[in-house]
């Protein structure tokens, strides 16, 4: 139990569907992230929110739409996806971008992910 | 471009010691992190090195050489439960982590 809960764990959708992924963190963190994980590839950062404001959008296609209503919840809205979007989508949280003496330790707390299959 | 290189797969025997290397080429560098991910599980943070040298946490140790842009994760007294994928990641800015593609560690009895 990492303190970050993602639902659903598995999702199969057609290219014309609209669905949403949900993430909730119980750690009191104020930064949340969406990552895409594909087999044998580095994790790809999609979106970052700090204090509910979007900080980073790494040129993600508009068919992915994030929403962060408060510091504990994060959504990823999906519509008209492509088969190549099939992947594991990971949510993570951190205690903001706390920069200590040695920089940001990069300590993220991840959920177990939502396995998305686009048919 | 920015990249991290780590072996795709490493095999070791239960009870042995294994080292997983990571070399990086990034525009900025604040530190090197290591994560463990079991199949179907969440990546979990293992360690962070900002300064050169060895950091030890139980059976796991992590090393960094900033001058060589190189680090490694050392796992001792391997147990079957250590079978997992291990990722190195570089903190290159306030919030950005640059990730390696992961090393799958296979442990044989």
Tab-separated table of C-alpha atoms in Angstrom:
chain	number	residue	atom	x	y	z
A	1	UNK	CA	0.000	0.000	0.000
A	2	UNK	CA	1.687	3.158	-1.233
A	3	UNK	CA	-0.978	5.649	-0.217
A	4	UNK	CA	-1.846	6.312	-3.863
A	5	UNK	CA	-4.915	4.567	-5.243
A	6	UNK	CA	-5.774	4.308	-8.909
A	7	UNK	CA	-9.016	3.165	-10.483
A	8	UNK	CA	-9.834	1.309	-12.573
A	9	UNK	CA	-6.936	-1.128	-12.552
A	10	UNK	CA	-7.840	-2.370	-16.016
A	11	UNK	CA	-9.714	-0.618	-18.806
A	12	UNK	CA	-10.556	-1.721	-22.332
A	13	UNK	CA	-12.003	0.881	-24.630
A	14	UNK	CA	-12.741	1.463	-28.258
A	15	UNK	CA	-11.284	4.349	-30.165
A	16	UNK	CA	-14.528	6.296	-30.023
A	17	UNK	CA	-15.164	5.873	-26.302
A	18	UNK	CA	-14.726	8.426	-23.550
A	19	UNK	CA	-13.424	7.213	-20.222
A	20	UNK	CA	-11.576	8.587	-17.213
A	21	UNK	CA	-8.824	7.343	-14.947
A	22	UNK	CA	-8.906	8.359	-11.321
A	23	UNK	CA	-6.126	8.789	-8.806
A	24	UNK	CA	-6.370	9.584	-5.117
A	25	UNK	CA	-3.517	10.116	-2.698
A	26	UNK	CA	-3.760	9.910	1.077
A	27	UNK	CA	-0.291	11.197	1.877
A	28	UNK	CA	-0.926	14.903	2.223
A	29	UNK	CA	1.260	15.652	-0.778
A	30	UNK	CA	0.672	18.707	-2.916
A	31	UNK	CA	2.143	17.597	-6.239
A	32	UNK	CA	0.649	14.941	-8.489
A	33	UNK	CA	1.773	13.395	-11.763
A	34	UNK	CA	0.583	11.259	-14.645
A	35	UNK	CA	3.104	8.947	-16.273
A	36	UNK	CA	2.800	6.576	-19.206
A	37	UNK	CA	4.667	3.270	-18.962
A	38	UNK	CA	5.203	1.165	-22.066
A	39	UNK	CA	7.141	-2.091	-22.126
A	40	UNK	CA	10.907	-1.715	-22.276
A	41	UNK	CA	10.676	2.080	-22.478
A	42	UNK	CA	11.485	4.791	-19.950
A	43	UNK	CA	8.613	6.246	-18.020
A	44	UNK	CA	7.115	9.197	-19.894
A	45	UNK	CA	5.968	12.170	-17.866
A	46	UNK	CA	2.619	13.414	-19.155
A	47	UNK	CA	1.365	15.991	-16.685
A	48	UNK	CA	2.458	17.576	-13.430
A	49	UNK	CA	0.282	19.496	-10.997
A	50	UNK	CA	1.569	21.439	-8.043
A	51	UNK	CA	-0.936	22.965	-5.637
A	52	UNK	CA	-3.623	22.089	-8.187
A	53	UNK	CA	-1.994	24.191	-10.907
A	54	UNK	CA	-0.678	22.476	-13.998
A	55	UNK	CA	3.069	22.943	-14.100
A	56	UNK	CA	4.081	20.761	-16.986
A	57	UNK	CA	2.478	19.296	-20.069
A	58	UNK	CA	5.044	17.357	-22.014
A	59	UNK	CA	3.467	17.859	-25.425
A	60	UNK	CA	0.811	15.272	-24.761
A	61	UNK	CA	-1.888	14.840	-27.436
A	62	UNK	CA	-5.134	16.627	-26.678
A	63	UNK	CA	-6.995	13.320	-26.564
A	64	UNK	CA	-5.589	13.137	-23.013
A	65	UNK	CA	-7.079	15.746	-20.705
A	66	UNK	CA	-6.038	16.013	-17.049
A	67	UNK	CA	-8.035	17.445	-14.204
A	68	UNK	CA	-6.899	18.183	-10.669
A	69	UNK	CA	-9.851	19.409	-8.565
A	70	UNK	CA	-7.855	19.373	-5.313
A	71	UNK	CA	-4.495	18.256	-4.016
A	72	UNK	CA	-5.729	14.732	-3.270
A	73	UNK	CA	-7.390	13.870	-6.560
A	74	UNK	CA	-6.213	13.655	-10.130
A	75	UNK	CA	-8.098	12.523	-13.210
A	76	UNK	CA	-7.064	11.668	-16.733
A	77	UNK	CA	-9.895	12.009	-19.218
A	78	UNK	CA	-9.538	9.929	-22.348
A	79	UNK	CA	-11.294	10.336	-25.675
A	80	UNK	CA	-10.790	9.112	-29.228
A	81	UNK	CA	-7.655	7.239	-28.266
A	82	UNK	CA	-5.447	5.284	-30.629
A	83	UNK	CA	-4.229	1.687	-30.241
A	84	UNK	CA	-0.704	3.013	-29.607
A	85	UNK	CA	-2.046	4.650	-26.453
A	86	UNK	CA	-2.387	1.211	-24.901
A	87	UNK	CA	-0.072	1.216	-21.885
A	88	UNK	CA	0.088	1.320	-18.114
A	89	UNK	CA	-0.821	4.763	-16.807
A	90	UNK	CA	0.758	5.563	-13.482
A	91	UNK	CA	-0.216	8.258	-11.062
A	92	UNK	CA	2.296	9.547	-8.541
A	93	UNK	CA	2.497	12.148	-5.823
A	94	UNK	CA	5.273	13.936	-3.986
A	95	UNK	CA	5.734	16.533	-1.302
A	96	UNK	CA	5.873	19.325	-3.849
A	97	UNK	CA	9.248	19.876	-5.391
A	98	UNK	CA	10.958	20.115	-2.082
A	99	UNK	CA	14.458	21.223	-2.763
A	100	UNK	CA	16.627	20.350	0.124
A	101	UNK	CA	20.291	20.939	0.407
A	102	UNK	CA	20.980	18.301	-2.203
A	103	UNK	CA	18.242	19.155	-4.628
A	104	UNK	CA	14.987	17.364	-5.212
A	105	UNK	CA	15.329	13.740	-4.160
A	106	UNK	CA	12.896	12.641	-6.807
A	107	UNK	CA	10.949	10.599	-4.299
A	108	UNK	CA	7.669	9.834	-5.949
A	109	UNK	CA	4.936	7.670	-4.514
A	110	UNK	CA	3.237	5.718	-7.272
A	111	UNK	CA	-0.083	3.982	-7.563
A	112	UNK	CA	-0.255	0.513	-9.065
A	113	UNK	CA	-1.435	1.907	-12.357
A	114	UNK	CA	-4.337	1.574	-14.743
A	115	UNK	CA	-3.711	-0.882	-17.572
A	116	UNK	CA	-5.349	0.615	-20.651
A	117	UNK	CA	-6.072	-1.340	-23.816
A	118	UNK	CA	-7.409	0.540	-26.832
A	119	UNK	CA	-9.041	-1.627	-29.463
B	1	UNK	CA	19.417	14.462	-26.157
B	2	UNK	CA	18.945	13.252	-22.643
B	3	UNK	CA	19.305	9.576	-21.916
B	4	UNK	CA	20.004	7.000	-19.262
B	5	UNK	CA	21.486	3.634	-20.133
B	6	UNK	CA	21.039	0.524	-18.040
B	7	UNK	CA	21.132	-3.184	-18.951
B	8	UNK	CA	17.787	-4.577	-20.001
B	9	UNK	CA	18.167	-7.787	-18.033
B	10	UNK	CA	20.443	-9.232	-15.370
B	11	UNK	CA	20.412	-12.777	-14.005
B	12	UNK	CA	21.814	-13.802	-10.629
B	13	UNK	CA	21.648	-16.613	-8.117
B	14	UNK	CA	19.849	-16.473	-4.780
B	15	UNK	CA	22.227	-15.413	-2.037
B	16	UNK	CA	24.657	-13.766	-4.432
B	17	UNK	CA	25.501	-10.100	-5.068
B	18	UNK	CA	24.433	-8.227	-8.186
B	19	UNK	CA	25.264	-4.764	-9.498
B	20	UNK	CA	22.995	-2.833	-11.866
B	21	UNK	CA	24.775	-0.027	-13.681
B	22	UNK	CA	23.368	3.236	-14.948
B	23	UNK	CA	25.109	5.821	-17.092
B	24	UNK	CA	23.455	9.104	-17.877
B	25	UNK	CA	23.668	12.027	-20.227
B	26	UNK	CA	21.401	14.880	-19.154
B	27	UNK	CA	21.397	18.648	-19.487
B	28	UNK	CA	21.074	19.135	-15.749
B	29	UNK	CA	21.852	16.942	-12.774
B	30	UNK	CA	20.785	17.173	-9.173
B	31	UNK	CA	20.908	13.513	-8.239
B	32	UNK	CA	20.329	9.875	-9.166
B	33	UNK	CA	17.391	7.884	-7.853
B	34	UNK	CA	16.611	4.175	-7.966
B	35	UNK	CA	13.188	2.559	-8.035
B	36	UNK	CA	12.007	-1.034	-7.791
B	37	UNK	CA	8.923	-2.336	-9.565
B	38	UNK	CA	7.516	-5.817	-9.176
B	39	UNK	CA	5.363	-7.194	-11.978
B	40	UNK	CA	1.914	-5.653	-11.679
B	41	UNK	CA	3.032	-3.378	-8.881
B	42	UNK	CA	3.830	0.255	-8.302
B	43	UNK	CA	7.360	1.583	-8.670
B	44	UNK	CA	8.762	2.196	-5.190
B	45	UNK	CA	11.585	4.524	-4.277
B	46	UNK	CA	14.795	2.854	-3.112
B	47	UNK	CA	17.518	5.467	-2.873
B	48	UNK	CA	18.864	8.850	-3.927
B	49	UNK	CA	22.454	9.977	-4.416
B	50	UNK	CA	23.306	13.627	-4.874
B	51	UNK	CA	26.953	13.400	-3.897
B	52	UNK	CA	29.694	11.021	-4.975
B	53	UNK	CA	30.065	7.885	-2.973
B	54	UNK	CA	28.206	4.914	-1.622
B	55	UNK	CA	24.927	5.029	0.286
B	56	UNK	CA	23.922	1.877	2.131
B	57	UNK	CA	20.427	0.883	3.193
B	58	UNK	CA	20.289	-2.652	4.477
B	59	UNK	CA	21.011	-5.125	1.690
B	60	UNK	CA	20.833	-2.405	-0.947
B	61	UNK	CA	23.534	0.149	-1.698
B	62	UNK	CA	23.699	2.863	-4.326
B	63	UNK	CA	26.785	4.524	-5.718
B	64	UNK	CA	27.340	7.713	-7.681
B	65	UNK	CA	30.267	9.165	-9.581
B	66	UNK	CA	29.290	12.564	-10.958
B	67	UNK	CA	32.551	12.971	-12.851
B	68	UNK	CA	31.867	9.722	-14.725
B	69	UNK	CA	28.100	10.305	-15.073
B	70	UNK	CA	27.667	6.855	-13.645
B	71	UNK	CA	25.959	5.118	-10.815
B	72	UNK	CA	25.001	1.654	-9.737
B	73	UNK	CA	22.650	-0.199	-7.453
B	74	UNK	CA	24.182	-3.059	-5.486
B	75	UNK	CA	21.976	-5.785	-4.094
B	76	UNK	CA	23.493	-8.212	-1.605
B	77	UNK	CA	22.286	-11.528	-0.226
B	78	UNK	CA	19.786	-11.777	-3.030
B	79	UNK	CA	16.379	-13.151	-2.197
B	80	UNK	CA	13.725	-14.416	-4.586
B	81	UNK	CA	11.542	-11.454	-3.630
B	82	UNK	CA	14.172	-9.145	-5.166
B	83	UNK	CA	13.089	-10.348	-8.611
B	84	UNK	CA	11.757	-7.159	-10.125
B	85	UNK	CA	12.579	-4.369	-12.526
B	86	UNK	CA	14.923	-1.649	-11.329
B	87	UNK	CA	14.887	1.863	-12.764
B	88	UNK	CA	17.430	4.615	-12.432
B	89	UNK	CA	16.283	8.208	-12.798
B	90	UNK	CA	18.043	11.564	-12.839
B	91	UNK	CA	16.600	14.689	-11.252
B	92	UNK	CA	17.489	17.346	-13.786
B	93	UNK	CA	15.296	20.222	-12.615
B	94	UNK	CA	12.799	21.225	-9.978
B	95	UNK	CA	10.402	18.417	-10.727
B	96	UNK	CA	11.586	16.527	-13.759
B	97	UNK	CA	12.876	12.982	-13.570
B	98	UNK	CA	14.609	11.487	-16.590
B	99	UNK	CA	14.171	7.715	-16.508
B	100	UNK	CA	16.090	4.712	-17.734
B	101	UNK	CA	14.206	1.918	-19.490
B	102	UNK	CA	14.646	-0.422	-16.545
B	103	UNK	CA	16.626	-3.559	-15.748
B	104	UNK	CA	14.778	-6.787	-15.192
B	105	UNK	CA	16.497	-8.756	-12.450
B	106	UNK	CA	15.966	-12.515	-12.662
B	107	UNK	CA	16.987	-14.519	-9.636
B	108	UNK	CA	17.509	-18.250	-9.856
B	109	UNK	CA	17.448	-20.606	-6.884
